[in-house]
Amino acid sequence: MKLKLLIITIFFCNSVYSQISKDSLFKRDIEILVEEMEFMYGYDQTMREYTVYKTFDKSETNRIESLSDSLRIQEMKKRKFVSDSIRDLIYRKYINPMDAEHTERMIEITKKYGFPSTERIKKYYDKEFVDPEFNPLIIFIHSHKKYWSELKELMLEEYENGIINQCQYGYALWQFTGRKNLQPMLNNGFKMVKENGKTRLKSTCE
């Protein structure tokens, strides 16, 4: 019994020391990491927006997104590619390959520093993000299926170590199980609620 307790204590101490070490490294390298991750996130969002709006002008995409539903649909129809082959080409040559590279780099960052959630970044980073919607989790959400098994294990470890909250884990798990149903989220920090006669998914981690 004493040996078992000693093993548990050693494991806990090693885990705490490992996290302290990761936090220290994260704080030290925070500015370089944020610049790199903002680029990866920006590339991810900009390329995908281009396939919808056919422009790299962020002010223009923001303008379109602020329109009413009917006007936005009209605007998007006018911007539709003549052939879907162009959109497919963009995904094949410019989006999918970089999704893979960015996923692999984010795995490296997570293993070395712990997952860099925006909440955790803000503990050590006092500047404004280039994009207010910046969220490194999106890079994992757009990962290829071949990474899902590794990412499920990685994010479970981050959740168990207290790096991400239950809702972040549930959202990631929903993605890494193919978005087949909402159960991964409902089991991890989300619930279905009725508001104004409509049923919607709501986070309980806020």
Coordinates of C-alpha atoms in Angstrom, one line a residue:
M1 CA 0.0 0.0 0.0
K2 CA 2.8 2.4 0.9
L3 CA 4.6 1.5 -2.3
K4 CA 1.5 2.2 -4.4
L5 CA 1.0 5.6 -2.6
L6 CA 4.7 6.5 -3.2
I7 CA 4.3 5.7 -6.9
I8 CA 1.2 7.9 -7.2
T9 CA 2.9 10.7 -5.3
I10 CA 6.0 10.5 -7.6
F11 CA 3.8 10.5 -10.7
F12 CA 1.8 13.5 -9.5
C13 CA 5.0 15.4 -8.6
N14 CA 6.5 14.7 -12.0
S15 CA 3.3 15.8 -13.7
V16 CA 3.2 19.1 -11.8
Y17 CA 6.9 19.7 -12.4
S18 CA 6.5 18.9 -16.1
Q19 CA 3.6 21.5 -16.3
I20 CA 5.6 24.1 -14.5
S21 CA 8.5 23.6 -16.9
K22 CA 6.1 23.9 -19.9
D23 CA 4.6 27.1 -18.5
S24 CA 8.1 28.5 -18.1
L25 CA 9.0 27.7 -21.7
F26 CA 5.7 29.0 -22.9
K27 CA 6.1 32.3 -21.1
R28 CA 9.7 32.7 -22.4
D29 CA 8.8 32.0 -26.1
I30 CA 5.3 33.5 -26.1
E31 CA 5.9 36.4 -28.6
I32 CA 7.6 34.2 -31.2
L33 CA 4.9 31.5 -30.8
V34 CA 2.0 33.9 -31.1
E35 CA 3.5 35.4 -34.3
E36 CA 3.9 32.0 -35.8
M37 CA 0.4 30.8 -34.8
E38 CA -1.2 34.0 -36.0
F39 CA 0.3 33.4 -39.4
M40 CA -0.9 29.8 -39.4
Y41 CA -4.4 30.8 -38.3
G42 CA -4.5 33.7 -40.7
Y43 CA -3.5 31.5 -43.6
D44 CA -6.1 28.9 -42.6
Q45 CA -8.9 31.5 -42.5
T46 CA -7.8 33.7 -45.5
M47 CA -7.5 30.8 -47.9
R48 CA -10.9 29.3 -46.9
E49 CA -12.6 32.7 -47.1
Y50 CA -11.2 33.1 -50.6
T51 CA -13.0 29.9 -51.7
V52 CA -16.3 31.5 -50.5
Y53 CA -15.8 35.2 -51.3
K54 CA -13.2 35.2 -54.0
T55 CA -11.2 38.0 -52.4
F56 CA -8.3 38.4 -50.0
D57 CA -9.6 41.7 -48.8
K58 CA -10.6 41.2 -45.2
S59 CA -12.6 44.4 -45.1
E60 CA -14.6 43.2 -48.0
T61 CA -15.3 39.8 -46.5
N62 CA -16.3 41.5 -43.2
R63 CA -18.7 43.7 -45.2
I64 CA -20.3 40.7 -46.8
E65 CA -20.6 38.8 -43.5
S66 CA -22.4 41.8 -42.0
L67 CA -25.1 41.8 -44.6
S68 CA -28.6 40.4 -44.0
D69 CA -29.0 36.7 -45.0
S70 CA -30.7 37.5 -48.2
L71 CA -28.2 40.1 -49.3
R72 CA -25.3 37.9 -48.3
I73 CA -26.6 35.1 -50.4
Q74 CA -27.0 37.4 -53.4
E75 CA -23.4 38.7 -53.0
M76 CA -22.0 35.2 -52.7
K77 CA -23.8 34.1 -55.9
K78 CA -22.2 36.9 -57.7
R79 CA -18.8 35.8 -56.5
K80 CA -19.2 32.1 -57.2
F81 CA -16.4 30.5 -59.2
V82 CA -17.3 29.7 -62.9
S83 CA -16.0 26.2 -62.3
D84 CA -15.8 24.2 -59.1
S85 CA -12.4 22.9 -60.4
I86 CA -10.8 26.2 -59.3
R87 CA -12.0 25.7 -55.7
D88 CA -10.9 22.1 -55.8
L89 CA -7.5 23.2 -57.0
I90 CA -7.1 25.7 -54.2
Y91 CA -7.9 23.0 -51.6
R92 CA -5.7 20.4 -53.2
K93 CA -2.6 22.6 -53.7
Y94 CA -2.9 25.4 -51.1
I95 CA -5.2 24.4 -48.3
N96 CA -4.8 20.7 -47.6
P97 CA -1.0 20.5 -47.8
M98 CA -0.7 23.5 -45.4
D99 CA -3.4 22.1 -43.1
A100 CA -1.1 19.1 -42.7
E101 CA 2.0 21.2 -42.0
H102 CA 0.2 23.4 -39.6
T103 CA -1.2 20.4 -37.7
E104 CA 2.2 18.8 -37.3
R105 CA 3.7 22.1 -36.1
M106 CA 0.9 22.6 -33.6
I107 CA 1.4 19.0 -32.3
E108 CA 5.1 19.9 -31.8
I109 CA 4.1 23.1 -30.0
T110 CA 1.6 21.3 -27.8
K111 CA 4.0 18.6 -26.7
K112 CA 6.7 21.1 -25.8
Y113 CA 4.7 23.9 -24.3
G114 CA 1.2 22.5 -23.6
F115 CA -1.8 23.4 -25.8
P116 CA -1.7 27.2 -26.4
S117 CA -5.4 28.1 -25.9
T118 CA -6.2 31.8 -26.2
E119 CA -7.0 31.9 -22.5
R120 CA -3.6 30.5 -21.7
I121 CA -1.8 32.8 -24.1
K122 CA -3.4 35.9 -22.5
K123 CA -1.7 35.0 -19.2
Y124 CA 1.7 35.8 -20.7
Y125 CA 0.9 38.0 -23.7
D126 CA -0.3 41.5 -23.2
K127 CA -0.7 42.7 -26.8
E128 CA -3.8 42.7 -29.0
F129 CA -4.1 39.8 -31.5
V130 CA -3.9 40.8 -35.1
D131 CA -7.3 39.1 -35.6
P132 CA -9.6 39.4 -32.6
E133 CA -11.0 35.9 -33.5
F134 CA -7.6 34.3 -33.4
N135 CA -7.9 30.8 -31.9
P136 CA -5.1 28.1 -32.3
L137 CA -7.7 25.3 -31.7
I138 CA -9.1 26.0 -35.2
I139 CA -5.8 24.7 -36.7
F140 CA -6.5 21.3 -35.0
I141 CA -10.1 21.4 -36.0
H142 CA -9.1 21.6 -39.7
S143 CA -6.6 18.7 -39.3
H144 CA -6.7 15.7 -41.7
K145 CA -8.3 12.5 -40.6
K146 CA -5.0 10.7 -40.4
Y147 CA -4.1 12.9 -37.4
W148 CA -7.3 12.3 -35.4
S149 CA -6.2 9.3 -33.4
E150 CA -3.0 11.1 -32.2
L151 CA -4.9 14.3 -31.5
K152 CA -7.6 12.5 -29.5
E153 CA -4.9 11.2 -27.2
L154 CA -3.0 14.5 -27.1
M155 CA -6.0 16.6 -26.2
L156 CA -7.2 14.1 -23.6
E157 CA -3.8 14.4 -21.9
E158 CA -4.1 18.2 -22.1
Y159 CA -7.5 18.1 -20.5
E160 CA -6.4 15.7 -17.8
N161 CA -3.5 18.1 -17.0
G162 CA -5.8 21.1 -16.8
I163 CA -4.4 22.8 -19.9
I164 CA -7.8 22.9 -21.7
N165 CA -11.2 22.9 -20.2
Q166 CA -13.9 20.2 -20.6
C167 CA -15.7 22.1 -23.3
Q168 CA -12.6 22.6 -25.4
Y169 CA -11.9 18.9 -25.1
G170 CA -15.5 18.0 -26.0
Y171 CA -15.4 20.3 -29.1
A172 CA -12.1 18.8 -30.2
L173 CA -13.3 15.2 -29.6
W174 CA -16.4 15.9 -31.6
Q175 CA -14.2 16.9 -34.5
F176 CA -11.7 14.0 -34.1
T177 CA -14.6 11.5 -34.2
G178 CA -15.9 12.7 -37.5
R179 CA -18.7 15.0 -36.3
K180 CA -21.1 12.1 -36.5
N181 CA -23.2 13.3 -33.6
L182 CA -23.1 15.7 -30.7
Q183 CA -22.5 13.1 -28.0
P184 CA -18.8 13.9 -27.6
M185 CA -19.8 17.5 -26.7
L186 CA -22.9 16.5 -24.7
N187 CA -20.6 14.2 -22.6
N188 CA -18.1 17.0 -22.1
G189 CA -19.4 20.3 -21.0
F190 CA -22.3 21.1 -23.4
K191 CA -26.0 20.7 -23.0
M192 CA -29.1 21.3 -25.2
V193 CA -31.2 24.2 -24.1
K194 CA -34.5 25.8 -25.3
E195 CA -34.4 29.5 -25.7
N196 CA -37.1 31.6 -27.4
G197 CA -38.7 28.4 -28.7
K198 CA -35.5 27.1 -30.3
T199 CA -33.2 24.3 -29.2
R200 CA -29.5 25.0 -29.3
L201 CA -26.2 23.7 -28.0
K202 CA -24.8 25.6 -25.0
S203 CA -21.4 25.5 -23.3
T204 CA -21.5 25.1 -19.5
C205 CA -17.8 26.1 -19.2
E206 CA -18.3 29.9 -19.6

